[in-house]
Coordinates of C-alpha atoms in Angstrom, one line a residue:
Chain A
X125 CA -15.0 -1.5 -7.5
X126 CA -14.2 -4.6 -5.4
X127 CA -11.0 -5.9 -6.2
X128 CA -9.1 -9.7 -4.5
X129 CA -5.6 -9.6 -5.3
X130 CA -3.5 -12.7 -4.2
X131 CA 0.1 -13.7 -5.8
X132 CA -0.5 -16.4 -9.3
X133 CA 1.8 -18.9 -8.5
X134 CA 3.9 -20.1 -5.5
X135 CA 6.6 -23.0 -4.8
X136 CA 7.9 -24.6 -1.7
X137 CA 9.3 -27.9 -0.9
X138 CA 7.9 -30.9 1.2
X139 CA 7.6 -31.0 4.8
X140 CA 8.0 -27.2 4.9
X141 CA 5.8 -23.9 5.7
X142 CA 4.2 -21.3 3.0
X143 CA 1.8 -18.3 3.7
X144 CA -0.3 -17.1 1.0
X145 CA -1.8 -14.0 1.2
X146 CA -4.4 -12.3 0.1
X147 CA -5.3 -8.6 0.3
X148 CA -8.7 -6.7 -0.6
X149 CA -10.6 -3.8 -1.3
X150 CA -14.3 -4.6 -1.3
X151 CA -17.9 -2.8 -0.3
X152 CA -18.1 -3.9 3.0
X153 CA -17.1 -7.1 5.2
X154 CA -18.6 -10.2 6.5
X155 CA -16.1 -12.4 6.2
X156 CA -13.1 -14.3 4.7
X157 CA -13.0 -17.4 3.3
X158 CA -10.3 -19.6 1.9
X159 CA -11.2 -22.8 -0.4
X160 CA -8.6 -25.4 -1.9
X161 CA -8.9 -26.4 -5.7
X162 CA -7.4 -29.7 -7.2
X163 CA -7.2 -29.1 -11.1
X164 CA -10.2 -29.6 -12.6
X165 CA -11.8 -30.3 -9.3
X166 CA -14.7 -27.9 -7.1
X167 CA -13.6 -25.9 -5.0
X168 CA -13.1 -27.3 -1.5
X169 CA -14.2 -25.4 2.2
X170 CA -11.0 -24.8 3.9
X171 CA -11.4 -22.1 6.8
X172 CA -13.3 -18.4 7.6
X173 CA -12.6 -15.5 9.5
X174 CA -15.3 -12.7 10.4
X175 CA -12.8 -11.7 13.1
X176 CA -9.4 -10.2 13.6
X177 CA -6.7 -13.4 14.9
X178 CA -5.4 -16.8 13.2
X179 CA -7.9 -19.4 13.4
X180 CA -5.4 -22.9 13.4
X181 CA -7.0 -25.8 12.0
X182 CA -4.8 -28.7 11.6
X183 CA -1.5 -28.0 9.3
X184 CA -4.0 -25.2 8.1
X185 CA -4.2 -21.7 10.0
X186 CA -5.4 -18.4 8.8
X187 CA -5.2 -15.6 9.8
X188 CA -7.0 -12.0 8.9
X189 CA -6.5 -8.0 9.7
X190 CA -9.6 -6.4 8.9
X191 CA -8.0 -2.6 9.1
X192 CA -5.3 -4.0 6.6
X193 CA -7.2 -5.0 4.4
X194 CA -5.1 -8.5 4.7
X195 CA -5.0 -12.3 5.5
X196 CA -2.8 -15.1 4.8
X197 CA -3.0 -19.3 4.8
X198 CA -0.7 -20.9 6.6
X199 CA 0.2 -24.3 5.6
X200 CA 2.9 -26.4 7.5
X201 CA 4.4 -29.6 7.1
X202 CA 3.3 -29.6 3.4
X203 CA 2.7 -32.9 1.7
X204 CA 2.1 -33.5 -2.4
X205 CA -0.9 -33.7 -1.7
X206 CA -1.4 -30.0 -1.0
X207 CA -0.1 -29.0 -4.7
X208 CA -3.3 -26.9 -5.6
X209 CA -4.9 -23.5 -6.0
X210 CA -5.9 -22.1 -3.2
X211 CA -8.8 -19.5 -3.9
X212 CA -9.7 -16.6 -1.5
X213 CA -13.2 -14.9 -1.6
X214 CA -14.4 -11.8 1.1
X215 CA -18.2 -11.7 1.7
X216 CA -19.2 -8.0 0.8
X217 CA -21.9 -6.0 2.7
X218 CA -24.9 -8.0 0.4
X219 CA -23.7 -10.6 1.6
X220 CA -22.3 -11.6 -2.1
X221 CA -19.0 -13.6 -2.3
X222 CA -16.0 -11.8 -4.0
X223 CA -13.8 -14.5 -5.4
X224 CA -9.6 -13.5 -6.1
X225 CA -8.4 -15.5 -8.9
X226 CA -6.4 -18.5 -6.7
X227 CA -2.8 -18.7 -6.2
X228 CA -1.2 -22.2 -7.4
X229 CA 0.8 -23.8 -5.7
X230 CA 3.2 -26.3 -6.1
X231 CA 5.0 -28.6 -3.8
X232 CA 8.2 -30.0 -4.8
X233 CA 10.0 -32.9 -3.4
Chain B
X2 CA -24.1 -39.1 1.3
X3 CA -25.6 -35.8 1.3
X4 CA -23.9 -33.8 -1.4
X5 CA -24.0 -31.7 -5.2
X6 CA -24.5 -33.5 -8.5
X7 CA -23.4 -31.5 -11.9
X8 CA -23.9 -33.4 -14.9
X9 CA -22.5 -34.0 -17.4
X10 CA -19.2 -33.6 -16.7
X11 CA -18.2 -32.7 -19.8
X12 CA -20.6 -30.8 -22.4
X13 CA -20.1 -29.9 -26.1
X14 CA -21.8 -27.0 -27.1
X15 CA -22.6 -26.7 -31.3
X16 CA -23.1 -22.8 -32.8
X17 CA -27.0 -21.2 -32.1
X18 CA -27.4 -24.1 -29.7
X19 CA -29.3 -24.0 -26.2
X20 CA -27.7 -26.1 -23.8
X21 CA -29.2 -27.0 -20.1
X22 CA -26.6 -28.0 -17.2
X23 CA -27.7 -29.8 -14.1
X24 CA -27.0 -29.3 -10.6
X25 CA -28.7 -31.1 -7.8
X26 CA -28.6 -30.9 -3.9
X27 CA -29.7 -33.1 -1.3
X28 CA -27.9 -30.5 1.2
X29 CA -31.6 -29.7 2.9
X30 CA -29.4 -26.0 1.7
X31 CA -32.5 -23.3 0.7
X32 CA -30.0 -20.9 -1.4
X33 CA -28.2 -22.4 -5.0
X34 CA -25.6 -20.5 -6.9
X35 CA -24.0 -20.9 -10.6
X36 CA -20.6 -19.4 -11.2
X37 CA -18.1 -19.9 -14.7
X38 CA -14.6 -20.3 -14.0
X39 CA -12.1 -19.2 -16.3
X40 CA -8.5 -19.5 -16.3
X41 CA -7.0 -16.8 -14.3
X42 CA -9.8 -15.0 -13.3
X43 CA -11.7 -15.4 -9.7
X44 CA -15.0 -17.3 -9.7
X45 CA -18.0 -15.1 -11.6
X46 CA -21.7 -15.1 -10.2
X47 CA -24.6 -16.1 -13.2
X48 CA -27.3 -16.4 -11.0
X49 CA -28.6 -17.5 -7.8
X50 CA -31.8 -18.0 -5.7
X51 CA -32.5 -18.2 -2.3
X52 CA -35.5 -19.4 -2.2
X53 CA -38.1 -22.0 -4.7
X54 CA -39.6 -20.4 -8.2
X55 CA -36.6 -16.9 -7.4
X56 CA -33.5 -16.3 -8.3
X57 CA -31.9 -13.0 -9.2
X58 CA -29.2 -12.4 -11.7
X59 CA -24.8 -11.9 -10.4
X60 CA -22.6 -10.2 -12.2
X61 CA -22.5 -12.4 -15.6
X62 CA -26.3 -13.1 -16.3
X63 CA -26.5 -12.2 -20.2
X64 CA -26.8 -15.5 -22.1
X65 CA -27.8 -17.8 -19.1
X66 CA -31.3 -18.5 -18.1
X67 CA -32.4 -20.3 -14.9
X68 CA -35.4 -21.9 -12.6
X69 CA -35.9 -23.3 -9.3
X70 CA -38.9 -25.0 -9.3
X71 CA -37.9 -27.0 -6.7
X72 CA -35.6 -27.0 -3.4
X73 CA -33.0 -30.0 -5.1
X74 CA -33.0 -28.6 -8.0
X75 CA -31.6 -25.1 -9.9
X76 CA -30.8 -25.6 -13.9
X77 CA -28.5 -23.5 -16.3
X78 CA -29.1 -22.7 -19.5
X79 CA -26.4 -21.2 -21.8
X80 CA -28.2 -19.9 -25.0
X81 CA -27.4 -19.4 -28.0
X82 CA -27.0 -15.5 -26.9
X83 CA -23.8 -16.6 -24.7
X84 CA -20.7 -16.1 -27.5
X85 CA -18.4 -17.1 -25.3
X86 CA -19.4 -20.3 -23.2
X87 CA -16.3 -22.3 -23.1
X88 CA -15.5 -22.9 -19.5
X89 CA -15.6 -24.7 -16.3
X90 CA -19.4 -24.4 -14.3
X91 CA -20.1 -24.6 -10.8
X92 CA -22.9 -24.7 -8.6
X93 CA -23.2 -24.2 -5.2
X94 CA -25.5 -24.0 -2.5
X95 CA -25.5 -23.1 1.1
X96 CA -28.1 -21.8 4.0
X97 CA -29.8 -18.6 3.0
X98 CA -27.8 -15.3 2.3
X99 CA -28.2 -12.7 5.3
X100 CA -26.6 -14.3 8.4
X101 CA -23.4 -14.0 7.8
X102 CA -20.2 -16.8 7.0
X103 CA -22.3 -18.7 5.4
X104 CA -20.0 -21.4 3.9
X105 CA -21.0 -22.3 -0.2
X106 CA -20.6 -26.2 -0.9
X107 CA -20.0 -27.0 -4.4
X108 CA -20.8 -29.7 -6.9
X109 CA -17.9 -31.3 -8.9
X110 CA -18.0 -28.6 -12.2
X111 CA -19.5 -29.2 -15.6
X112 CA -17.0 -28.5 -18.4
X113 CA -18.3 -26.9 -21.0
X114 CA -17.0 -27.1 -24.7
X115 CA -17.5 -24.9 -27.9
X116 CA -17.9 -27.4 -31.5

């Protein structure tokens, strides 16, 4: 079966750095997405990786290793507004998105 | 402004009742999707449509129906056959699937509750 694993919850301090990991086992691979979702709101797109390596976008970076079935989202200079759930999703061989359950990130002052 | 709208924000369903959730987009996207989100679970695909007048079942289509008569609109009906409808329903759109890297953009969601 297809599976996406992420930690359920993480806590970090304002101004610090946090890394949210995602491991996957899917039927084929056509890219990996990270979304941010604030409570009760829609997911919003953060990043897309299809080749191995690091993609940097401001305070957020995303890394992919296809051979290891592994990605992480790195958030720097954490702000209180970064408190949200972070969803990892993999596009499989049928171009369907397979979603992880999300990681709830709690930022403390 | 381009975007996706969903209505209503909250919807209450009585036993045996069919309810319809609205989804409209003005992003000129061909593909549209309906997902269901339950606590502690990933988003699950209910139905998707790649083009007007065509749609496909997702992983959990039982108890749901859709139509795609216009490019901009993809309404979802939750029928009385769906025994556990309480969830957060999300509509999304993208460029057509199959090209790789198609980012899906989401509407604000409808929370469905059973009375």
